[in-house]
Coordinates of C-alpha atoms and ligand atoms in Angstrom, one line a residue:
Chain A
M1 CA -64.3 250.3 104.7
I2 CA -61.9 246.8 104.4
R3 CA -60.0 247.3 101.7
S4 CA -58.8 244.6 99.1
G5 CA -56.1 243.3 100.5
D6 CA -57.2 243.3 104.0
M7 CA -60.2 240.5 103.4
E8 CA -58.4 238.4 105.4
L9 CA -58.6 240.3 108.7
Q10 CA -62.9 240.1 108.2
N11 CA -62.0 237.0 108.8
L12 CA -59.3 237.2 112.3
P13 CA -61.0 236.1 114.9
K14 CA -62.5 239.3 117.1
G15 CA -62.4 237.5 120.5
D16 CA -65.5 235.8 122.3
D17 CA -67.6 237.4 125.4
S18 CA -65.2 238.6 127.3
V19 CA -64.6 241.5 124.7
K20 CA -68.0 243.1 124.9
D21 CA -67.3 243.2 128.2
L22 CA -64.0 245.3 127.9
L23 CA -65.2 247.0 125.4
Q24 CA -67.8 248.4 127.2
T25 CA -65.3 249.4 130.2
R26 CA -65.7 252.3 127.5
D27 CA -68.3 253.7 129.0
D28 CA -66.7 254.3 132.1
F29 CA -64.6 257.3 130.1
P30 CA -66.0 260.8 129.9
A31 CA -63.6 261.5 127.8
L32 CA -63.8 258.9 125.3
Q33 CA -67.2 260.0 124.6
Q34 CA -66.5 262.5 122.4
S35 CA -66.4 263.3 118.8
L36 CA -64.1 265.8 117.2
Q37 CA -65.4 267.6 114.4
G38 CA -67.9 265.5 114.1
K39 CA -65.9 262.7 114.6
P40 CA -65.8 260.2 117.3
L41 CA -62.3 260.7 118.0
V42 CA -60.8 256.9 118.3
Y43 CA -58.0 257.1 121.1
L44 CA -54.6 255.4 120.6
D45 CA -51.6 257.7 121.9
N46 CA -51.9 255.1 125.3
A47 CA -47.9 255.1 126.4
A48 CA -48.0 258.8 126.5
T49 CA -51.1 259.5 128.7
T50 CA -54.1 256.7 129.5
Q51 CA -57.7 257.9 129.4
T52 CA -59.3 258.8 133.0
P53 CA -62.7 256.1 133.9
R54 CA -65.2 258.2 135.7
S55 CA -64.9 257.2 139.4
V56 CA -61.3 257.9 139.5
I57 CA -62.3 261.6 138.7
E58 CA -64.8 261.2 141.9
A59 CA -62.5 260.1 144.1
I60 CA -60.8 263.2 142.8
K61 CA -63.5 265.3 143.3
N62 CA -65.0 263.7 146.2
F63 CA -61.3 264.8 147.7
Y64 CA -61.7 267.6 146.6
E65 CA -65.5 268.3 148.0
C66 CA -65.5 266.4 151.9
H67 CA -61.6 265.6 153.1
K68 CA -59.0 268.5 151.5
A69 CA -56.7 268.8 154.3
N70 CA -53.0 268.6 154.5
V71 CA -52.4 265.0 155.8
H72 CA -49.6 263.6 158.9
R73 CA -50.6 266.9 160.7
G74 CA -53.7 268.0 162.1
V75 CA -55.5 266.4 164.6
H76 CA -58.5 267.3 163.6
Q77 CA -60.9 265.5 161.0
L78 CA -60.9 266.5 158.2
S79 CA -57.2 265.3 158.0
I80 CA -57.4 262.4 159.1
R81 CA -60.0 261.1 156.6
A82 CA -57.1 262.8 154.0
T83 CA -54.4 260.4 156.0
K84 CA -55.9 257.4 156.4
Q85 CA -57.5 257.8 153.0
Y86 CA -53.9 258.6 151.8
E87 CA -52.3 255.6 153.4
Q88 CA -54.9 253.3 151.6
A89 CA -53.9 254.6 147.9
R90 CA -50.2 253.8 149.2
S91 CA -51.4 250.5 150.6
K92 CA -53.5 250.2 146.9
V93 CA -49.9 250.5 145.5
Q94 CA -48.2 247.6 147.4
R95 CA -50.7 245.3 146.8
L96 CA -50.7 246.1 142.9
L97 CA -46.8 245.5 142.8
G98 CA -46.6 242.4 145.0
A99 CA -44.7 244.4 147.8
K100 CA -44.2 243.1 150.7
D101 CA -44.6 246.3 153.3
A102 CA -46.5 249.3 152.5
H103 CA -44.2 251.8 154.2
E104 CA -42.1 250.2 150.5
I105 CA -43.9 252.3 148.7
V106 CA -42.9 256.1 148.0
F107 CA -45.9 258.6 146.5
V108 CA -43.2 260.6 143.5
R109 CA -44.4 263.0 140.6
G110 CA -44.0 260.2 137.8
A111 CA -41.8 257.6 137.1
T112 CA -39.0 260.4 135.6
E113 CA -38.5 261.6 139.4
G114 CA -39.4 258.2 140.7
I115 CA -35.3 257.0 138.7
N116 CA -34.0 260.9 139.0
L117 CA -34.4 260.0 143.4
V118 CA -32.9 256.3 142.8
A119 CA -30.3 258.4 140.9
N120 CA -29.6 260.8 143.6
S121 CA -30.0 258.8 146.5
Y122 CA -28.8 255.7 146.4
G123 CA -26.5 255.7 143.3
L124 CA -24.9 259.6 144.3
Q125 CA -24.4 257.5 147.5
H126 CA -22.9 254.4 145.7
L127 CA -20.8 255.4 142.9
Q128 CA -17.3 256.4 142.8
A129 CA -14.8 257.2 139.7
G130 CA -14.5 253.6 137.4
D131 CA -17.8 252.1 139.0
E132 CA -20.2 251.4 135.9
V133 CA -23.7 252.4 135.3
L134 CA -25.9 249.7 132.7
I135 CA -28.4 250.5 130.8
T136 CA -30.8 249.1 127.8
E137 CA -30.2 250.8 123.9
M138 CA -34.2 251.0 123.8
E139 CA -34.4 252.5 127.9
H140 CA -36.4 256.5 127.8
H141 CA -34.8 259.6 127.8
S142 CA -35.9 259.4 131.3
N143 CA -34.0 256.6 132.4
I144 CA -31.4 257.7 130.8
V145 CA -30.1 261.0 131.1
P146 CA -29.9 260.9 135.2
W147 CA -27.4 258.1 134.8
Q148 CA -25.3 260.2 132.8
M149 CA -26.6 263.0 135.6
V150 CA -25.0 260.9 138.6
C151 CA -21.7 259.5 136.5
E152 CA -20.6 262.9 135.5
K153 CA -20.6 263.9 138.8
R154 CA -19.0 260.6 140.5
G155 CA -16.4 260.0 137.5
A156 CA -18.7 256.7 136.3
K157 CA -19.1 255.1 132.8
L158 CA -22.9 255.1 132.2
K159 CA -22.8 251.0 130.1
V160 CA -25.0 250.3 127.5
A161 CA -26.7 246.8 126.5
P162 CA -27.7 246.4 122.4
M163 CA -31.0 245.0 120.7
N164 CA -31.2 243.5 118.1
E165 CA -33.3 244.8 114.6
K166 CA -36.4 243.2 115.9
G167 CA -35.8 246.0 119.2
E168 CA -35.1 242.2 121.5
L169 CA -32.5 243.4 123.8
L170 CA -29.1 240.7 123.2
V171 CA -29.3 239.0 126.5
E172 CA -25.8 238.0 126.2
E173 CA -24.1 241.4 125.2
Y174 CA -26.0 242.3 128.2
A175 CA -24.4 239.1 131.0
R176 CA -21.0 240.0 128.8
L177 CA -21.1 244.2 129.7
L178 CA -22.4 243.4 133.5
N179 CA -18.8 242.9 135.5
P180 CA -18.0 243.7 139.8
K181 CA -17.9 247.3 138.5
T182 CA -21.1 247.0 137.7
R183 CA -23.0 249.2 140.4
M184 CA -26.7 249.9 139.2
V185 CA -28.9 248.7 136.4
A186 CA -31.7 250.9 134.5
L187 CA -34.2 248.6 132.9
A188 CA -37.1 249.2 131.0
H189 CA -39.6 246.6 132.0
I190 CA -41.3 247.8 128.4
S191 CA -39.6 250.2 125.9
N192 CA -42.6 252.6 125.3
A193 CA -41.2 252.9 121.3
L194 CA -41.1 249.8 120.5
G195 CA -43.6 247.8 122.5
T196 CA -40.6 245.5 123.8
I197 CA -41.0 243.0 127.4
N198 CA -38.2 242.9 128.5
P199 CA -37.0 240.0 130.4
V200 CA -36.9 241.8 132.9
A201 CA -36.8 238.3 136.3
E202 CA -33.9 237.0 134.4
L203 CA -32.0 240.6 133.5
T204 CA -32.1 241.2 137.3
A205 CA -30.7 237.6 138.7
M206 CA -28.7 238.5 136.3
A207 CA -26.9 241.6 137.5
H208 CA -27.5 240.6 140.9
K209 CA -25.0 237.9 140.5
Q210 CA -22.4 240.9 139.9
G211 CA -23.7 242.6 143.6
A212 CA -25.6 245.4 141.5
V213 CA -28.6 246.7 142.0
V214 CA -31.8 247.0 139.4
L215 CA -34.3 249.3 139.2
I216 CA -37.3 248.7 136.4
D217 CA -39.0 251.4 134.7
G218 CA -42.6 250.1 134.8
A219 CA -43.8 252.9 133.2
Q220 CA -45.3 251.2 130.0
A221 CA -45.5 247.8 131.9
V222 CA -48.3 248.6 134.8
P223 CA -50.7 249.5 132.7
H224 CA -51.3 246.1 130.7
M225 CA -50.0 243.2 133.2
A226 CA -49.3 242.8 137.1
V227 CA -46.4 243.3 138.2
D228 CA -44.6 241.6 141.6
V229 CA -42.0 242.5 143.0
L230 CA -41.0 240.3 144.9
D231 CA -41.1 237.7 141.6
L232 CA -39.0 239.8 139.6
D233 CA -36.6 240.2 143.2
C234 CA -35.6 244.0 141.4
D235 CA -34.4 245.9 144.3
F236 CA -36.7 249.2 142.8
Y237 CA -39.5 249.6 140.7
V238 CA -40.9 253.3 139.5
F239 CA -44.2 254.2 137.8
S240 CA -46.7 256.8 136.6
S241 CA -50.6 256.7 137.1
H242 CA -51.1 258.5 134.2
K243 CA -49.8 255.6 131.9
A244 CA -52.1 253.6 134.3
F245 CA -55.9 255.6 134.3
G246 CA -55.0 257.0 137.3
P247 CA -54.6 261.0 137.1
T248 CA -50.9 263.1 135.9
G249 CA -48.9 264.3 138.8
I250 CA -48.3 261.6 140.7
G251 CA -46.2 257.8 140.6
A252 CA -45.1 255.6 142.7
L253 CA -41.8 254.3 143.9
Y254 CA -40.4 251.0 144.9
G255 CA -37.7 250.4 147.2
K256 CA -36.9 247.6 148.7
G257 CA -36.7 248.3 152.7
A258 CA -33.5 247.6 153.9
L259 CA -31.8 249.7 151.2
L260 CA -34.1 252.5 150.9
E261 CA -32.9 252.7 155.0
T262 CA -29.4 253.0 154.0
M263 CA -30.5 256.4 151.4
Q264 CA -29.9 260.0 152.1
P265 CA -33.2 261.6 151.5
Y266 CA -33.2 263.4 147.7
Q267 CA -35.1 266.4 149.4
G268 CA -35.7 267.6 152.8
G269 CA -38.2 270.0 154.3
G270 CA -42.2 269.7 155.5
D271 CA -42.9 265.6 156.6
M272 CA -39.4 264.4 156.0
I273 CA -38.0 264.7 159.0
S274 CA -38.5 263.4 163.2
S275 CA -37.1 265.9 165.1
V276 CA -35.3 270.1 163.6
T277 CA -33.0 271.8 165.4
F278 CA -30.1 274.3 163.6
D279 CA -27.5 271.6 164.1
K280 CA -29.6 268.6 163.7
T281 CA -32.2 267.1 161.9
T282 CA -33.8 263.4 163.0
Y283 CA -35.3 262.5 159.5
N284 CA -38.4 260.5 159.4
R285 CA -38.9 256.4 159.4
L286 CA -40.0 255.0 155.5
P287 CA -41.4 256.1 153.3
Y288 CA -41.5 259.4 154.6
K289 CA -38.2 260.8 155.0
F290 CA -38.3 260.6 151.2
E291 CA -41.9 262.6 150.7
A292 CA -40.6 266.2 151.3
G293 CA -43.4 268.4 151.5
T294 CA -47.2 268.6 151.1
P295 CA -48.2 265.6 148.6
N296 CA -50.4 265.2 145.9
V297 CA -53.0 263.3 148.1
A298 CA -55.2 263.7 146.0
G299 CA -53.4 262.2 143.0
A300 CA -52.1 259.5 145.5
I301 CA -56.3 258.5 146.1
G302 CA -56.9 259.0 142.4
L303 CA -53.4 256.7 142.3
G304 CA -55.9 254.1 144.3
A305 CA -59.2 254.8 142.5
A306 CA -57.7 253.8 139.5
I307 CA -55.8 250.6 140.4
D308 CA -59.4 249.7 142.2
Y309 CA -60.7 250.2 139.3
L310 CA -57.9 247.9 136.8
G311 CA -58.3 245.5 140.3
A312 CA -62.2 244.9 139.1
I313 CA -61.3 244.0 134.8
G314 CA -58.2 242.3 135.9
Y315 CA -55.0 242.5 134.0
D316 CA -56.3 238.6 132.5
A317 CA -58.8 239.8 130.6
I318 CA -57.1 243.0 129.8
A319 CA -54.1 241.3 128.5
A320 CA -55.6 238.6 126.1
H321 CA -57.7 241.7 124.6
E322 CA -54.6 243.3 124.2
Q323 CA -52.3 240.6 122.9
R324 CA -55.6 240.1 120.4
L325 CA -55.0 243.8 119.4
L326 CA -52.0 244.1 118.8
E327 CA -51.7 240.7 116.8
Y328 CA -54.6 242.1 114.2
G329 CA -53.2 245.5 113.9
T330 CA -49.9 244.3 113.6
R331 CA -51.1 242.1 110.6
A332 CA -53.5 244.9 109.2
L333 CA -51.1 247.8 109.4
A334 CA -48.3 245.7 107.5
A335 CA -50.6 244.6 105.0
I336 CA -49.9 248.1 104.3
D337 CA -47.6 248.6 100.7
G338 CA -45.0 251.0 102.5
L339 CA -45.6 250.5 105.5
R340 CA -42.9 249.0 108.4
I341 CA -43.4 247.8 111.9
I342 CA -40.2 249.4 113.9
G343 CA -40.5 246.5 116.7
T344 CA -41.6 243.0 116.1
A345 CA -39.7 242.0 119.2
A346 CA -41.6 238.1 119.7
A347 CA -42.6 239.5 123.7
K348 CA -44.4 242.5 122.6
A349 CA -47.1 244.4 124.0
S350 CA -50.1 246.2 122.9
V351 CA -47.6 250.0 120.7
I352 CA -47.6 249.6 117.1
S353 CA -44.2 251.8 115.8
F354 CA -44.8 252.3 112.0
V355 CA -43.3 254.1 109.3
L356 CA -44.5 254.7 106.0
E357 CA -42.2 255.1 102.9
G358 CA -42.1 258.7 101.8
V359 CA -44.1 260.4 104.4
H360 CA -43.3 261.4 107.4
P361 CA -44.4 260.6 110.5
H362 CA -45.3 264.2 111.5
D363 CA -48.2 264.2 108.6
I364 CA -48.9 261.6 108.8
G365 CA -50.0 262.3 112.9
T366 CA -50.9 265.4 111.1
I367 CA -53.3 264.1 108.2
V368 CA -55.3 261.0 110.8
D369 CA -55.5 263.8 113.2
Q370 CA -58.2 265.2 111.0
E371 CA -60.4 261.8 110.9
A372 CA -59.9 262.0 114.9
I373 CA -57.5 259.8 115.7
A374 CA -55.0 260.1 118.2
I375 CA -51.9 258.8 117.6
R376 CA -48.6 260.2 118.7
A377 CA -46.0 260.6 115.9
G378 CA -41.8 261.7 117.0
H379 CA -38.9 260.2 118.5
H380 CA -40.9 259.4 121.5
C381 CA -38.4 260.4 124.5
A382 CA -36.3 257.6 123.1
Q383 CA -34.3 259.4 120.3
P384 CA -31.2 256.4 121.0
T385 CA -33.9 253.9 119.9
M386 CA -34.3 256.0 116.5
Q387 CA -30.6 255.9 116.1
H388 CA -30.8 252.8 116.1
F389 CA -33.7 251.9 113.3
G390 CA -32.0 254.7 111.6
V391 CA -35.4 257.1 111.4
P392 CA -35.7 260.4 113.0
A393 CA -39.2 260.0 113.6
T394 CA -41.8 256.9 113.6
A395 CA -45.6 257.0 114.5
R396 CA -47.2 254.7 117.0
A397 CA -50.4 253.5 118.0
S398 CA -50.5 252.3 121.6
F399 CA -53.8 250.3 122.4
A400 CA -55.6 250.3 126.3
F401 CA -58.6 247.7 126.4
Y402 CA -60.7 250.6 126.3
N403 CA -59.9 250.0 122.4
S404 CA -61.8 247.9 119.6
F405 CA -60.9 246.3 116.1
E406 CA -62.8 248.9 114.9
D407 CA -59.7 251.7 116.5
I408 CA -58.0 250.0 114.0
D409 CA -59.7 250.1 111.5
R410 CA -60.6 253.2 110.9
L411 CA -57.2 254.1 111.5
V412 CA -55.6 251.7 108.7
A413 CA -58.8 253.6 106.4
T414 CA -57.3 256.8 107.4
I415 CA -53.6 256.0 106.5
H416 CA -54.6 254.5 103.4
K417 CA -55.6 258.2 102.5
V418 CA -52.6 259.6 103.9
Q419 CA -51.2 257.5 101.2
E420 CA -53.6 259.6 98.6
V421 CA -52.4 263.0 99.8
F422 CA -48.8 262.5 99.2
A423 CA -49.5 260.2 96.1
Chain B
M1 CA -60.1 266.8 104.5
S2 CA -61.0 270.3 103.2
D3 CA -58.6 272.3 105.7
L4 CA -56.2 269.4 105.2
R5 CA -55.9 269.8 101.1
E6 CA -55.4 273.8 102.5
L7 CA -52.3 272.5 104.4
Y8 CA -50.9 270.0 101.8
Q9 CA -50.8 272.1 99.0
E10 CA -50.1 271.1 95.6
V11 CA -46.8 272.9 95.5
I12 CA -46.1 271.8 99.3
I13 CA -46.4 268.3 98.4
D14 CA -45.0 268.4 95.4
H15 CA -40.8 270.1 96.9
S16 CA -41.5 267.3 100.0
K17 CA -41.7 264.9 97.2
R18 CA -38.4 267.1 94.9
P19 CA -37.2 269.4 97.3
R20 CA -35.2 272.1 94.9
N21 CA -31.3 273.1 96.4
F22 CA -31.8 270.4 98.2
H23 CA -27.7 268.9 98.6
V24 CA -24.9 269.4 101.2
M25 CA -22.8 272.5 100.0
P26 CA -19.1 272.5 100.9
D27 CA -17.3 275.8 99.7
A28 CA -20.5 277.6 101.7
K29 CA -19.0 280.9 103.7
Q30 CA -22.4 280.3 106.1
I31 CA -23.0 276.8 106.6
S32 CA -26.2 276.4 110.4
V33 CA -27.5 273.1 111.6
G34 CA -30.9 273.1 112.7
H35 CA -32.9 271.3 115.3
N36 CA -36.8 270.5 116.3
P37 CA -36.7 269.1 119.5
L38 CA -40.6 268.4 119.1
C39 CA -39.4 265.7 116.3
G40 CA -36.2 265.1 116.0
D41 CA -35.5 266.9 112.9
K42 CA -32.2 268.9 111.5
M43 CA -31.2 271.1 108.8
T44 CA -28.0 272.5 107.8
V45 CA -28.8 275.7 105.8
F46 CA -26.2 276.7 103.3
L47 CA -25.4 280.3 102.5
K48 CA -22.9 282.5 100.6
V49 CA -23.3 286.4 100.5
D50 CA -21.4 288.9 98.0
D51 CA -21.3 292.0 98.6
G52 CA -24.3 291.8 101.3
R53 CA -26.4 289.1 98.3
I54 CA -27.2 285.7 98.9
T55 CA -25.2 284.1 96.0
D56 CA -26.3 280.6 96.9
V57 CA -27.7 279.7 99.4
S58 CA -29.2 274.7 99.6
F59 CA -30.4 272.7 102.0
D60 CA -30.0 269.4 103.7
G61 CA -32.0 267.8 105.8
T62 CA -34.5 265.1 106.9
G63 CA -38.3 266.4 108.1
C64 CA -41.4 266.6 107.0
A65 CA -42.9 267.2 104.0
I66 CA -44.4 270.5 105.9
S67 CA -40.6 271.5 106.9
M68 CA -39.1 270.1 104.1
A69 CA -40.9 272.0 101.7
S70 CA -40.5 274.7 103.5
A71 CA -36.4 274.9 103.1
S72 CA -36.9 273.8 99.1
L73 CA -39.2 277.2 98.4
M74 CA -37.0 279.0 100.7
T75 CA -34.6 279.2 98.4
E76 CA -35.6 279.1 96.1
S77 CA -36.8 283.0 97.1
L78 CA -34.3 284.4 98.3
K79 CA -31.6 284.0 95.5
G80 CA -29.8 286.7 95.1
K81 CA -31.9 288.6 97.4
S82 CA -30.3 290.7 99.8
V83 CA -29.7 290.0 103.7
A84 CA -31.8 292.6 104.5
E85 CA -34.8 291.7 102.2
A86 CA -34.5 288.2 104.1
V87 CA -34.7 289.0 106.9
Q88 CA -37.7 291.2 106.0
L89 CA -39.1 287.8 104.1
F90 CA -38.9 286.3 107.0
G91 CA -40.7 288.3 109.2
M92 CA -43.6 287.8 106.6
F93 CA -43.4 284.8 106.1
H94 CA -43.7 284.3 109.8
E95 CA -46.7 286.5 110.7
L96 CA -48.2 284.1 107.3
V97 CA -47.7 281.0 109.3
T98 CA -49.1 282.3 112.6
S99 CA -51.6 285.2 111.7
E100 CA -55.2 283.2 113.3
P101 CA -57.2 281.2 111.2
G102 CA -59.6 283.4 108.9
Q103 CA -57.2 286.9 109.3
I104 CA -55.0 285.8 107.2
K105 CA -53.5 288.8 104.7
I106 CA -51.3 287.8 102.3
A107 CA -48.1 289.8 101.0
E108 CA -47.7 290.5 97.5
A109 CA -43.8 289.3 98.4
L110 CA -44.2 285.9 99.3
G111 CA -44.8 284.7 95.8
K112 CA -45.0 281.1 96.4
L113 CA -44.5 281.3 99.6
A114 CA -47.9 281.9 100.3
A115 CA -48.6 278.4 100.4
F116 CA -47.7 278.0 103.4
A117 CA -51.3 279.7 104.5
G118 CA -52.8 276.8 105.4
V119 CA -49.9 275.9 108.3
C120 CA -52.0 279.2 110.1
E121 CA -55.0 276.1 111.0
F122 CA -52.0 274.2 112.4
P123 CA -50.4 275.9 115.3
I124 CA -48.1 272.5 116.0
R125 CA -46.6 273.2 112.6
V126 CA -45.5 276.0 113.0
K127 CA -42.4 275.3 113.6
C128 CA -41.4 272.3 110.9
A129 CA -42.2 275.0 108.7
S130 CA -40.4 277.8 110.2
L131 CA -37.2 275.2 111.2
A132 CA -35.2 276.0 107.4
W133 CA -35.6 280.2 108.2
H134 CA -34.3 280.6 111.6
T135 CA -31.9 277.8 110.4
L136 CA -30.8 280.6 108.1
R137 CA -31.5 283.7 110.1
A138 CA -28.8 282.0 111.8
A139 CA -25.8 281.1 109.6
L140 CA -26.4 284.6 108.3
E141 CA -25.8 285.7 111.7
G142 CA -23.0 283.6 111.9
K143 CA -23.9 280.9 114.8
Q144 CA -23.8 277.2 113.9
E145 CA -26.6 276.2 115.6
T146 CA -30.4 276.7 116.8
T147 CA -33.6 275.3 117.2
T148 CA -36.9 276.1 117.3
E149 CA -37.6 276.4 120.1
Ligands
LIG1 C1 -40.7 253.8 129.7 C2 -41.3 255.2 130.4 N1 -40.5 255.6 130.9 C3 -40.7 256.6 131.7 C4 -41.6 257.4 131.5 C5 -41.9 259.3 131.7 O1 -43.0 259.5 132.8 P1 -43.3 260.5 133.7 O2 -43.3 261.4 131.5 O3 -44.8 260.1 133.3 O4 -42.3 260.1 134.1 C6 -42.0 257.2 130.1 C7 -42.9 258.1 129.8 O5 -42.8 258.6 128.9 C8 -42.2 256.0 129.6 O6 -42.3 255.3 128.3

């Protein structure tokens, strides 16, 4: 499978025993066991969503088979068990993010809903005409559009910190854009389209000096690296469970307790109140005042199981393996004639976006799919990022700890086939 | 790779690499821009209609091989056709690319456009194949923008 130009790759270290251990994790993922048209699936679209380990599926199944009940509102045993598991999941998120208190964790549908919650409950309340919200050029649409919406409502301005040709944030430009009018800063911890890891602790400290409140979009960070919100000192942090080996439809917002206390709820309904009369409603305490309605209990429990699973492997092992995959994949792909990697930041997560001369990413996606290789082709919900690089779209391979060097070899071999089709 | 060759037929690869009528037409009477929100591709169709007949048609933009070739072959097949014939051809083309695989009937009038028969095996690519046609229809209706949604 390996071609002449790639000979040197065979000599690249493919890792030690810890890699073998990580490769065994693949057995934990039922979806990774399948073949498509007789070819074993190679799943390289982890930045879009990750696969789910059996333990997570079991936890959800167990909830539905044994403990299903509404939470916080029943005196019966099932409700007590469901509530306990739901709140245990919250504590797991708290420990995962290093938050001080479990009531600083709000369950939401995902990163998108977390950002919208902050944009509405904090942004709308505090932004005034002439104020500024600062984001970066590499944001996902979900960290652009909610801010555009509140800025429009309040007559505030959206400012954008640019990046360089490698896809690294220009920190001096970011510093220049920060000023006393900047009320809010919203930043990706890791860019989904480029893989760039932003120096968010430093960026947060700079924003705080100007009195701004900082939200970090951790959708792409939590699957890959240990996060400590106290070290980062960010005011808000959001992520999605489905990108971190958990179920869809759940995620979490961390907010500093003192800030969350001052914010008005974003939605009204059951569970978020402590008393209601037609004259006046008193809101429930944190975090429930932000969790109107019956929450995604099964999702939260599944997320809790995913956190346990990640904890058992450990972020050190994950990061070490993924960095080797990134290094190997980068070399292997860059060795292909006419292939250009988009996003070459010095600090990068295991995401490789690329374009191929004379072949549109969509055609790459379709052709590699015929070989049972799943990659993403498109604008990755980051059209401004694509505009920066002057491309309408890229192909993107994104790795998780269960990926192997062989997965990359198969991708590389198939890209040679793509080139044959278009030769 | 047999399915792939059905999708990426010679004529499609050829037209995607060397698209015909691929230029801006400054004196076009009707111009429309089409978007494919799925991939961010954008295409402009330029049209001159005289007395109910398409006298000239061209396109500009970027896209995948399927959408470029579709636009190129579309412009070739439209010149000299009446507006009614063009709309009819779109109908046939649409039917072709959205047929149930295995139950495909290729209308004679499609001519070279029959090369897109393989698209029905790749439902996700139907929008790529039909972007140019949606944009054409918008241009014929005097709309300046359209999407494949
Ligand atoms: C960086 C980033 N932010 C936000 C999101 C939105 O996540 P979700 O769709 O799960 O709400 C994504 C997902 O694509 C992402 O990659």
